[in-house]
Amino acid sequence: MTPPRIELKSSPHMKQASSVEQIMRNVVLALLPVCGFAVYHFGISALALMATTTLVCVLTEQLFTRLSGKPSTISDYSAVITGLLLALTLPPAFPLWMAALSGFFAISLGKMLFGGLGFNPFNPALIGRAFATAAFPEASSTWTQAGLPERFSEFLPSTLALPFTTPASVDAYTTATPLGDWKFGDVHAPAWDLFTGMTPGSLGETSALIILLAGLYLIARRMLDWRIPAAVLGGAFVTAALFYAVDPDHFPTPWFVLLSGGMMLGAVFMASDMSSSPVTPAGVWIYGLLIGFLAVIIRFFGGLPEGVMYAILLGNAMVPLIERYTQPRTYGKRGRRGV
Amino acid sequence: MGLLSYLTGLTFPRGVHPPGLKDDTRELPIRRMAFAPRMVLPLDQHFGPAARALVAKNQEVVRGEPIAEAVDDDSVPIHSPVTGTVEGIELMPTARGPKAEAIILRAAPGDSQHVRWVKPQDLAKCSARELIEAIQQAGIVGQGGAAFPTHRKLRVPDKYPVDTLVINGCECEPYLTADHRIMLEYGQDVIAGIRLAMRAVRAEQAIIGVEDDKPEAIAALREHIKADDAISVVEVRSKYPQGSEKMLIKALLDREVPSGCFPYQIGVVVNNIGTMAQIGQLLPRGQGLIERVITVAGPGVEKPGNYIVPIGTPLRYLLESVGYPKDDPSRIILGGPMMGSTVAALDVPVTKSISGVIVLPEGSELDPAPRIQPCIRCGDCVDVCPVGLNPADLARLAAARQYEVMEEEYNLNDCFECGCCSFVCPSNIPLVQYFRIAKSLNRERMS
Ligand code: SF4
Ligand code: SF4
């Protein structure tokens, strides 16, 4: 009788059925309605933007793993997520060549340089967006109207601008976002329009409703740490409410603050990026509240109307410090009784 | 915790909910397993100095007779599980890995296998010390794997008054139902054992913690408790690792055993339900421990169930009598799937602390060949560690070989290897394995 082959392994011999791919796949899935709404809203230019950043992000990741001789990691979907998220933060008329460069820097500078998935201290999509803001300030803050009648048949003129040229003037289409209207014109968009997303803005920022639903889906599947969006939105709401209470003529309502610009997208999909957020339970709250607070302060007192991106990047930078002071309390390390 | 635990049932913070997988065996009455023709009894079946053999080759022994004696206060004797002959005393492989000295017995064919070696005792007059001595003489050890001699757990230094005896009836490991069946079928012995153990540690009260998925067991135990017994059965939440000593104390008494201390230092002694049944059964008869109840289960077992297995039964014999796939590569786990260890060979015998044997043939593994990926910092491991450690940080330090920092700043030694962190990690990082290695390297460095 041949003895059975016996397998030796270390406990536990059981695993919860979840994997990195599964989590990331679900994040992509949750992003799809947000992307779909962007296309509905801004047409084929939005589609081209998302396709460009996603493709560039995936190729960049592939290139870097190749160069370093490591196994390919693109199957974990994280580069796809970075590409989609980056596109969602960009204005609809953003030239594709600029988007491609931003995507390249998002992955190379924001992720691969630190060692890839899990090692990046900053959200790569936001690194890409920060690059775009720094390198192409004008294109990064030029907004087009939503729902243009010819949006499904024609690209916005600037979309296809040749690399390293300045796009032709698109004045005919440009408009201000609700945030800009408030900051520079003291006009407050109705909360309902903001909630449903019938406003100009970056691709994925406009519909708070769709982002919330996507977030709830991920939370229900336990693939999103609900505490982070809760803390970011809570922090922003309370901060904004305080200012509004002191001077309601000068500051917008807290609802406006929550529903406008990149607040929802940032809270649900950016601040919650696993790699660049804390792992400690108390740290997660501190980090989220801090981002919410900073976003409002930057919006209210900074030179630009938006502040969410910088607030999250600052929050990312604080993570090591936050974690240091929020390590969980080990069982039996306090309350020595009868010893 | 207060309100939350009131709403959700008594428990400790964090932990995980693995599937129970108990349905194959929980309804089946305990059955007796036949005698293997050849029994292997390692002398070091317990934590502490190994027992010293009392028999010689070719000597005849009767079932129940002591065949090895305790060498000191921390050791326990071994009794013969069969009537038969000593075939020899040799180095044999054991489940722990290295070979150990073992007494090999051959059962006398056709013998009725009655327990002949008994010495009924009048326990009513015994002092606490005498009770503890009787428990030592019965060779009883903790049932869950660590094999800590029970009399040592009950022998508490005088300066630490014990107020509560906690009995662990949780059985939170998937597949295992031995304790469940013991509570149902031997409730009387369990309660009798608890009364004796309470006297031994001079506890004012005893609390039996049973998970809320075993209502029949709770009812069965309550039937045997008399009005003047200071014994209560308390329902705790079904959650892993609810059956770990420190977690159970937290759930039942809301006390924390200080790091590096024993439960008796906060007035508590914890014992397993099966141990209580053994005390209740063996002590009045003055009999030694020669068999125990073991859950044999898993997708590879044809006749899963709970069996009374003579100590010393070779694993191969046990598996053959329940039917298992001989050709497939299988993973054979001693204990439960969360904390049990795999065996390298089927020659190893069942010892006093083995609570379960689980067979997972290839393809039925509960963690099929996971691909290890980098930590994505999801924080899930931190959210489940019942001890409040930070497995993500610990793993990072382990990768950087910072073993000392792990111990000094991240409380590595408080990790009791429950496996919750590995269980949830989406990156399949073998966290517990890292921690085991780091702990043993630190121990080596210290010695
Ligand atoms: S194995 Fe250790 S680190 Fe992991 S959850 Fe259990 S106690 Fe915590
Ligand atoms: S569960 Fe795994 S992937 Fe998540 S933080 Fe812990 S070690 Fe990292």
XYZ file of N, CA and C in Angstrom, chain A residues 16-235:
660
model
N -11.391 33.098 5.162
C -12.570 33.795 4.700
C -12.403 33.977 3.194
N -13.491 33.824 2.454
C -13.371 33.901 1.007
C -13.353 35.338 0.535
N -12.218 35.971 0.648
C -12.098 37.277 0.007
C -10.669 37.414 -0.461
N -10.496 38.079 -1.568
C -9.150 38.230 -2.082
C -8.986 39.661 -2.551
N -7.745 40.026 -2.778
C -7.469 41.379 -3.236
C -8.219 41.645 -4.544
N -8.160 40.671 -5.470
C -8.825 40.844 -6.767
C -10.310 41.100 -6.571
N -10.887 40.309 -5.663
C -12.315 40.422 -5.443
C -12.696 41.818 -4.945
N -11.902 42.315 -4.005
C -12.179 43.640 -3.467
C -12.069 44.672 -4.586
N -10.968 44.586 -5.330
C -10.715 45.595 -6.362
C -11.754 45.502 -7.481
N -12.127 44.260 -7.817
C -13.125 44.083 -8.860
C -14.433 44.763 -8.459
N -14.755 44.626 -7.206
C -15.983 45.245 -6.723
C -15.901 46.760 -6.704
N -14.711 47.290 -6.458
C -14.562 48.743 -6.496
C -14.770 49.212 -7.933
N -14.195 48.482 -8.897
C -14.394 48.832 -10.306
C -15.888 48.789 -10.634
N -16.514 47.719 -10.188
C -17.947 47.561 -10.426
C -18.734 48.744 -9.863
N -18.358 49.152 -8.656
C -19.066 50.259 -8.018
C -18.805 51.569 -8.751
N -17.650 51.661 -9.392
C -17.323 52.897 -10.113
C -18.068 53.001 -11.442
N -18.501 51.854 -11.970
C -19.104 51.876 -13.303
C -20.313 52.815 -13.430
N -21.254 52.805 -12.489
C -22.367 53.754 -12.623
C -21.899 55.202 -12.592
N -20.875 55.464 -11.780
C -20.346 56.829 -11.717
C -19.782 57.197 -13.089
N -19.065 56.260 -13.697
C -18.503 56.483 -15.033
C -19.630 56.632 -16.053
N -20.612 55.774 -15.925
C -21.737 55.818 -16.859
C -22.425 57.172 -16.830
N -22.614 57.690 -15.635
C -23.259 58.987 -15.515
C -22.395 60.075 -16.154
N -21.069 59.946 -15.993
C -20.156 60.926 -16.586
C -20.309 60.938 -18.108
N -20.431 59.748 -18.700
C -20.574 59.674 -20.152
C -21.920 60.266 -20.560
N -22.955 59.898 -19.832
C -24.282 60.446 -20.126
C -24.257 61.971 -20.086
N -23.502 62.462 -19.127
C -23.467 63.882 -18.826
C -22.590 64.662 -19.803
N -21.426 64.098 -20.099
C -20.421 64.852 -20.852
C -20.080 64.220 -22.195
N -20.655 63.056 -22.476
C -20.503 62.484 -23.810
C -19.190 61.765 -24.063
N -18.836 61.670 -25.346
C -17.702 60.823 -25.728
C -16.366 61.385 -25.263
N -16.312 62.663 -25.004
C -15.054 63.200 -24.469
C -14.740 62.562 -23.115
N -15.772 62.412 -22.316
C -15.586 61.776 -21.007
C -15.142 60.332 -21.185
N -15.777 59.656 -22.120
C -15.428 58.258 -22.379
C -13.966 58.149 -22.792
N -13.548 59.049 -23.705
C -12.170 59.019 -24.192
C -11.192 59.295 -23.050
N -11.560 60.218 -22.174
C -10.691 60.532 -21.035
C -10.497 59.313 -20.139
N -11.583 58.669 -19.824
C -11.492 57.517 -18.920
C -10.709 56.380 -19.562
N -10.953 56.185 -20.865
C -10.230 55.117 -21.563
C -8.742 55.428 -21.572
N -8.400 56.686 -21.805
C -6.986 57.064 -21.878
C -6.284 56.843 -20.547
N -6.840 57.415 -19.483
C -6.143 57.301 -18.198
C -6.053 55.847 -17.756
N -7.122 55.083 -17.970
C -7.095 53.693 -17.528
C -6.034 52.907 -18.291
N -6.030 53.096 -19.610
C -5.059 52.379 -20.431
C -3.629 52.767 -20.032
N -3.401 54.061 -19.890
C -2.051 54.515 -19.548
C -1.646 53.979 -18.173
N -2.551 54.010 -17.226
C -2.220 53.525 -15.883
C -1.844 52.045 -15.924
N -2.636 51.256 -16.630
C -2.361 49.819 -16.694
C -1.026 49.571 -17.398
N -0.807 50.274 -18.514
C 0.441 50.070 -19.249
C 1.643 50.521 -18.420
N 1.493 51.613 -17.709
C 2.601 52.088 -16.887
C 2.946 51.065 -15.809
N 1.918 50.512 -15.201
C 2.181 49.514 -14.162
C 2.884 48.294 -14.763
N 2.403 47.887 -15.919
C 3.004 46.747 -16.592
C 4.470 47.038 -16.914
N 4.727 48.240 -17.429
C 6.081 48.632 -17.782
C 7.006 48.569 -16.562
N 6.520 49.095 -15.439
C 7.392 49.142 -14.266
C 7.646 47.758 -13.674
N 6.625 46.919 -13.676
C 6.891 45.569 -13.147
C 7.857 44.844 -14.086
N 7.685 45.019 -15.391
C 8.627 44.456 -16.361
C 10.055 44.890 -16.057
N 10.215 46.212 -15.934
C 11.555 46.766 -15.741
C 12.204 46.227 -14.474
N 11.398 46.030 -13.442
C 11.989 45.560 -12.185
C 12.005 44.045 -12.115
N 11.571 43.402 -13.196
C 11.651 41.943 -13.240
C 10.707 41.232 -12.294
N 9.645 41.929 -11.879
C 8.688 41.286 -10.973
C 7.490 40.764 -11.758
N 6.741 39.846 -11.181
C 5.552 39.365 -11.881
C 4.544 40.497 -12.074
N 3.820 40.418 -13.166
C 2.844 41.451 -13.480
C 1.782 41.543 -12.389
N 1.353 42.742 -12.105
C 0.360 42.924 -11.043
C -0.928 43.533 -11.573
N -1.035 43.657 -12.906
C -2.200 44.379 -13.410
C -3.498 43.612 -13.171
N -3.390 42.304 -12.943
C -4.621 41.543 -12.739
C -5.286 41.870 -11.408
N -4.620 42.623 -10.546
C -5.279 42.953 -9.275
C -6.210 44.168 -9.416
N -6.337 44.720 -10.610
C -7.303 45.781 -10.909
C -6.987 47.121 -10.258
N -5.934 47.193 -9.473
C -5.730 48.456 -8.761
C -5.325 49.569 -9.722
N -4.613 49.223 -10.794
C -4.237 50.252 -11.769
C -5.480 50.752 -12.510
N -6.405 49.856 -12.767
C -7.661 50.253 -13.413
C -8.390 51.266 -12.532
N -8.409 50.971 -11.243
C -9.099 51.872 -10.316
C -8.434 53.244 -10.321
N -7.110 53.248 -10.265
C -6.402 54.531 -10.284
C -6.747 55.304 -11.560
N -6.735 54.599 -12.698
C -7.037 55.256 -13.976
C -8.431 55.854 -13.980
N -9.399 55.068 -13.548
C -10.780 55.559 -13.533
C -10.935 56.744 -12.580
N -10.361 56.596 -11.388
C -10.514 57.661 -10.395
C -9.873 58.953 -10.891
N -8.708 58.815 -11.506
C -8.031 60.004 -12.019
C -8.933 60.708 -13.027
N -9.461 59.947 -13.979
C -10.332 60.555 -14.990
C -11.519 61.248 -14.337
N -12.044 60.623 -13.300
C -13.234 61.182 -12.667
C -12.969 62.518 -11.989
N -11.687 62.805 -11.714
C -11.380 64.097 -11.083
C -11.079 65.175 -12.121
N -10.999 64.794 -13.400
C -10.565 65.759 -14.419
C -11.775 66.463 -15.051
N -11.552 67.690 -15.550
C -12.637 68.389 -16.254
C -12.903 67.701 -17.594
N -14.143 67.768 -18.070
C -14.511 67.010 -19.276
C -13.705 67.395 -20.508
N -13.274 68.633 -20.608
C -12.573 69.060 -21.822
C -11.064 68.888 -21.714
N -10.621 68.195 -20.696
C -9.179 68.039 -20.475
C -8.557 67.322 -21.678
N -7.494 67.886 -22.271
C -6.883 67.239 -23.433
C -6.354 65.847 -23.087
N -6.524 64.928 -24.003
C -6.149 63.542 -23.730
C -4.657 63.381 -23.471
N -3.860 64.157 -24.205
C -2.409 63.964 -23.996
C -2.003 64.372 -22.589
N -2.657 65.359 -22.043
C -2.368 65.759 -20.660
C -2.856 64.671 -19.689
N -3.986 64.112 -20.026
C -4.524 63.034 -19.174
C -3.575 61.838 -19.176
N -3.018 61.547 -20.366
C -2.102 60.415 -20.462
C -0.870 60.648 -19.596
N -0.324 61.848 -19.664
C 0.843 62.163 -18.835
C 0.494 62.070 -17.352
N -0.668 62.581 -17.005
C -1.086 62.530 -15.597
C -1.222 61.083 -15.134
N -1.771 60.245 -15.996
C -1.910 58.834 -15.656
C -0.551 58.189 -15.442
N 0.384 58.526 -16.318
C 1.725 57.977 -16.184
C 2.335 58.364 -14.839
N 2.187 59.634 -14.479
C 2.780 60.064 -13.210
C 2.020 59.502 -12.010
N 0.723 59.330 -12.172
C -0.055 58.753 -11.064
C 0.523 57.401 -10.662
N 0.750 56.548 -11.665
C 1.238 55.203 -11.350
C 2.735 55.205 -11.037
N 3.518 55.896 -11.836
C 4.964 55.818 -11.627
C 5.363 56.508 -10.332
N 4.965 57.766 -10.216
C 5.372 58.545 -9.053
C 4.562 58.160 -7.816
N 3.279 57.928 -8.046
C 2.388 57.729 -6.915
C 2.399 56.316 -6.377
N 2.863 55.358 -7.170
C 2.707 53.978 -6.736
C 3.970 53.140 -6.906
N 4.443 53.027 -8.160
C 5.520 52.075 -8.400
C 6.823 52.486 -7.716
N 7.017 53.783 -7.623
C 8.234 54.273 -6.990
C 8.320 53.814 -5.535
N 7.169 53.622 -4.923
C 7.151 53.212 -3.516
C 7.137 51.704 -3.354
N 7.015 50.994 -4.467
C 7.040 49.542 -4.366
C 5.725 48.886 -4.749
N 4.796 49.648 -5.293
C 3.563 49.039 -5.788
C 2.438 49.020 -4.783
N 1.423 48.249 -5.111
C 0.203 48.185 -4.310
C 0.507 47.926 -2.834
N -0.067 48.730 -1.991
C 0.095 48.525 -0.560
C 1.244 49.319 0.034
N 2.136 49.785 -0.818
C 3.290 50.513 -0.291
C 3.195 52.011 -0.551
N 2.197 52.417 -1.335
C 2.104 53.827 -1.675
C 1.473 54.622 -0.546
N 2.205 55.613 -0.029
C 1.657 56.389 1.085
C 0.602 57.401 0.644
N 0.587 57.741 -0.658
C -0.413 58.686 -1.145
C -1.311 57.993 -2.145
N -2.526 58.488 -2.247
C -3.441 57.947 -3.234
C -2.904 58.263 -4.629
N -2.606 57.255 -5.440
C -1.973 57.508 -6.746
C -2.827 58.382 -7.661
N -4.129 58.202 -7.643
C -4.987 59.002 -8.507
C -4.851 60.479 -8.152
N -4.750 60.753 -6.882
C -4.628 62.149 -6.467
C -3.243 62.708 -6.780
N -2.235 61.844 -6.751
C -0.908 62.285 -7.189
C -1.004 62.704 -8.655
N -1.708 61.899 -9.449
C -1.900 62.222 -10.863
C -2.650 63.541 -11.021
N -3.682 63.715 -10.217
C -4.471 64.936 -10.302
C -3.637 66.138 -9.858
N -2.826 65.955 -8.843
C -1.973 67.049 -8.373
C -0.970 67.424 -9.457
N -0.463 66.401 -10.148
C 0.445 66.670 -11.269
C -0.283 67.500 -12.329
N -1.498 67.089 -12.663
C -2.264 67.802 -13.688
C -2.474 69.263 -13.290
N -2.826 69.468 -12.031
C -3.065 70.833 -11.562
C -1.798 71.680 -11.662
N -0.670 71.068 -11.318
C 0.585 71.813 -11.309
C 1.078 72.082 -12.731
N 0.975 71.060 -13.600
C 1.550 71.190 -14.940
C 0.611 71.924 -15.892
N -0.659 71.696 -15.747
C -1.620 72.273 -16.699
C -2.717 73.027 -15.947
N -2.328 74.121 -15.291
C -3.306 74.785 -14.403
C -4.557 75.255 -15.146
N -4.361 75.724 -16.388
C -5.517 76.278 -17.066
C -6.508 75.182 -17.464
N -5.964 74.171 -18.125
C -6.849 73.081 -18.556
C -7.489 72.394 -17.362
N -6.782 72.389 -16.252
C -7.298 71.715 -15.065
C -8.453 72.453 -14.414
N -8.632 73.675 -14.787
C -9.726 74.414 -14.147
C -10.633 75.061 -15.184
N -10.691 74.446 -16.351
C -11.623 74.918 -17.375
C -12.779 73.925 -17.449
N -13.952 74.368 -17.178
C -15.098 73.456 -17.092
C -16.033 73.672 -18.266
N -16.637 72.625 -18.701
C -17.608 72.753 -19.788
C -18.999 72.484 -19.254
N -19.956 72.941 -20.065
C -21.334 72.701 -19.674
C -21.661 71.211 -19.761
N -22.588 70.825 -18.947
C -23.045 69.445 -19.003
C -24.195 69.330 -19.992
N -24.370 68.148 -20.530
C -25.540 67.884 -21.353
C -25.588 68.635 -22.677
N -24.422 68.950 -23.236
C -24.415 69.594 -24.549
C -25.102 68.673 -25.562
N -25.903 69.216 -26.459
C -26.682 68.344 -27.359
C -25.800 67.471 -28.249
N -24.644 67.981 -28.680
C -23.823 67.202 -29.610
C -22.772 66.340 -28.890
N -22.972 66.124 -27.576
C -21.910 65.489 -26.793
C -21.634 64.039 -27.203
N -22.619 63.364 -27.815
C -22.388 61.959 -28.175
C -21.807 61.798 -29.568
N -21.783 62.889 -30.347
C -21.272 62.747 -31.699
C -19.968 63.495 -31.915
N -19.684 64.468 -31.082
C -18.463 65.257 -31.300
C -17.649 65.330 -30.020
N -16.319 65.283 -30.222
C -15.441 65.539 -29.088
C -15.436 67.026 -28.808
N -15.211 67.361 -27.554
C -14.957 68.768 -27.249
C -13.648 69.125 -27.952
N -13.529 70.330 -28.477
C -12.360 70.640 -29.305
C -11.024 70.406 -28.584
N -10.981 70.697 -27.312
C -9.702 70.580 -26.606
C -9.310 69.130 -26.345
N -10.274 68.244 -26.366
C -9.986 66.853 -26.039
C -8.867 66.290 -26.914
N -8.962 66.606 -28.199
C -8.016 66.013 -29.146
C -6.844 66.929 -29.462
N -6.588 67.906 -28.620
C -5.461 68.806 -28.845
C -4.183 67.996 -29.024
N -3.348 68.434 -29.953
C -2.099 67.711 -30.183
C -1.206 67.862 -28.966
N -0.415 66.824 -28.689
C 0.467 66.906 -27.535
C 1.338 68.159 -27.579
N 1.542 68.712 -26.414
C 2.399 69.876 -26.214
C 1.951 71.089 -27.000
N 0.673 71.150 -27.318
C 0.128 72.396 -27.836
C -0.893 72.892 -26.823
N -1.147 74.150 -26.880
C -2.177 74.684 -26.007
C -3.504 74.560 -26.738
N -4.491 74.010 -26.092
C -5.750 73.800 -26.786
C -6.363 75.105 -27.266
N -7.062 74.991 -28.382
C -7.773 76.144 -28.892
C -8.768 76.627 -27.847
N -9.105 77.844 -27.941
C -10.024 78.394 -26.961
C -11.364 77.664 -27.039
N -11.869 77.335 -25.893
C -13.150 76.633 -25.875
C -14.196 77.482 -25.179
N -13.990 78.779 -25.275
C -14.873 79.690 -24.554
C -16.349 79.395 -24.772
N -16.640 78.957 -25.983
C -18.044 78.722 -26.304
C -18.694 77.755 -25.343
N -17.914 76.836 -24.816
C -18.493 75.805 -23.948
C -18.280 76.092 -22.462
N -17.296 76.884 -22.145
C -16.887 76.925 -20.746
C -17.946 77.560 -19.869
N -17.848 77.151 -18.641
C -18.808 77.631 -17.658
C -18.137 77.526 -16.297
N -18.828 77.909 -15.280
C -18.264 77.766 -13.932
C -18.972 76.629 -13.213
N -18.246 76.008 -12.319
C -18.867 74.953 -11.522
C -19.606 75.591 -10.356
N -20.445 74.834 -9.689
C -21.135 75.378 -8.514
C -20.155 75.926 -7.501
N -19.026 75.237 -7.332
C -18.043 75.703 -6.350
C -17.481 77.050 -6.771
N -17.175 77.168 -8.084
C -16.649 78.425 -8.596
C -17.683 79.537 -8.462
N -18.914 79.186 -8.788
C -19.992 80.160 -8.657
C -20.076 80.711 -7.243
N -19.932 79.775 -6.302
C -20.013 80.215 -4.907
C -18.800 81.069 -4.538
N -17.616 80.563 -4.901
C -16.387 81.213 -4.460
C -16.268 82.605 -5.092
N -16.493 82.655 -6.392
C -16.215 83.905 -7.077
C -17.477 84.707 -7.371
N -18.614 84.115 -7.251
C -19.818 84.851 -7.608
C -20.875 84.848 -6.523
N -20.612 84.127 -5.436
C -21.542 84.061 -4.322
C -22.914 83.551 -4.764
N -22.902 82.644 -5.731
C -24.156 82.040 -6.175
C -24.207 80.622 -5.617
N -25.308 80.239 -4.980
C -25.403 78.902 -4.396
C -26.308 78.025 -5.224
N -25.714 76.959 -5.787
C -26.534 76.039 -6.575
C -27.522 75.340 -5.648
N -28.718 75.038 -6.161
C -29.693 74.349 -5.310
C -29.178 72.958 -4.904
N -29.405 72.600 -3.665
C -28.874 71.347 -3.135
C -29.375 70.148 -3.945
N -30.595 70.226 -4.426
C -31.141 69.078 -5.153
C -30.379 68.830 -6.458
N -30.040 69.898 -7.180
C -29.254 69.752 -8.402
C -27.893 69.131 -8.094
N -27.328 69.563 -6.981
C -26.023 69.011 -6.604
C -26.162 67.530 -6.275
N -27.236 67.222 -5.583
C -27.426 65.844 -5.143
C -27.590 64.918 -6.346
N -28.403 65.326 -7.316
C -28.621 64.467 -8.475
C -27.510 64.603 -9.502
N -26.768 65.715 -9.474
C -25.624 65.828 -10.365
C -25.860 66.613 -11.622
N -26.949 67.373 -11.677
C -27.236 68.121 -12.899
C -26.468 69.445 -12.922
N -25.149 69.336 -12.766
C -24.330 70.549 -12.733
C -23.042 70.293 -13.491
N -22.343 71.375 -13.896
C -21.002 71.162 -14.451
C -20.029 70.756 -13.354
N -18.864 70.259 -13.763
C -17.867 69.851 -12.782
C -16.932 68.840 -13.407
N -16.091 68.233 -12.592
C -15.239 67.163 -13.097
C -16.118 65.964 -13.414
N -15.565 65.025 -14.186
C -16.362 63.916 -14.694
C -17.193 63.207 -13.635
N -16.544 62.855 -12.539
C -17.223 61.976 -11.595
C -17.669 62.675 -10.342
N -17.631 63.961 -10.352
C -17.914 64.647 -9.097
C -19.347 65.085 -8.969
N -20.077 65.022 -10.074
C -21.317 65.784 -10.048
C -22.453 65.110 -9.301
N -22.614 63.803 -9.448
C -23.785 63.210 -8.822
C -23.479 62.591 -7.466
N -23.816 63.328 -6.419
C -23.622 62.811 -5.067
C -24.434 61.534 -4.877
N -25.612 61.505 -5.477
C -26.508 60.358 -5.298
C -25.863 59.062 -5.780
N -25.335 59.111 -7.007
C -24.759 57.879 -7.564
C -23.532 57.432 -6.769
N -22.737 58.392 -6.361
C -21.548 58.033 -5.582
C -21.966 57.399 -4.253
N -22.988 57.978 -3.637
C -23.452 57.418 -2.362
C -23.945 55.984 -2.533
N -24.719 55.763 -3.597
C -25.234 54.412 -3.826
C -24.082 53.433 -4.065
N -23.092 53.862 -4.857
C -21.934 53.007 -5.110
C -21.221 52.686 -3.804
N -21.091 53.704 -2.965
C -20.431 53.493 -1.676
C -21.215 52.532 -0.799
N -22.528 52.684 -0.798
C -23.346 51.788 0.030
C -23.223 50.349 -0.444
N -23.132 50.168 -1.765
C -22.945 48.816 -2.294
C -21.653 48.203 -1.734
N -20.579 48.985 -1.789
C -19.294 48.456 -1.301
C -19.326 48.204 0.203
N -19.994 49.079 0.920
C -20.072 48.885 2.367
C -20.857 47.610 2.675
N -21.955 47.419 1.940
C -22.766 46.220 2.170
C -21.951 44.966 1.872
N -21.077 45.027 0.898
C -20.237 43.868 0.586
C -18.985 43.825 1.448
N -18.905 44.707 2.403
C -17.782 44.793 3.336
C -16.453 44.990 2.614
N -16.470 45.798 1.574
C -15.247 46.041 0.839
C -14.842 47.506 0.905
N -15.526 48.229 1.757
C -15.173 49.626 1.969
C -15.301 49.872 3.460
N -14.312 50.543 4.008
C -14.362 50.864 5.424
C -15.301 52.056 5.612
N -16.532 51.778 6.031
C -17.554 52.834 6.113
C -17.134 53.968 7.031
N -16.224 53.679 7.949
C -15.858 54.701 8.928
C -15.175 55.889 8.262
N -14.444 55.624 7.156
C -13.694 56.726 6.545
C -14.628 57.738 5.881
N -15.495 57.319 4.935
C -16.414 58.321 4.392
C -17.267 58.970 5.483
N -17.689 58.196 6.458
C -18.512 58.762 7.529
C -17.745 59.863 8.258
N -16.478 59.587 8.528
C -15.685 60.571 9.266
C -15.383 61.793 8.403
N -15.056 61.569 7.129
C -14.752 62.711 6.251
C -15.976 63.612 6.128
N -17.107 63.007 5.800
C -18.320 63.805 5.609
C -18.761 64.439 6.924
N -18.633 63.678 8.001
C -19.001 64.213 9.314
C -18.110 65.396 9.678
N -16.801 65.224 9.459
C -15.852 66.298 9.782
C -16.146 67.541 8.962
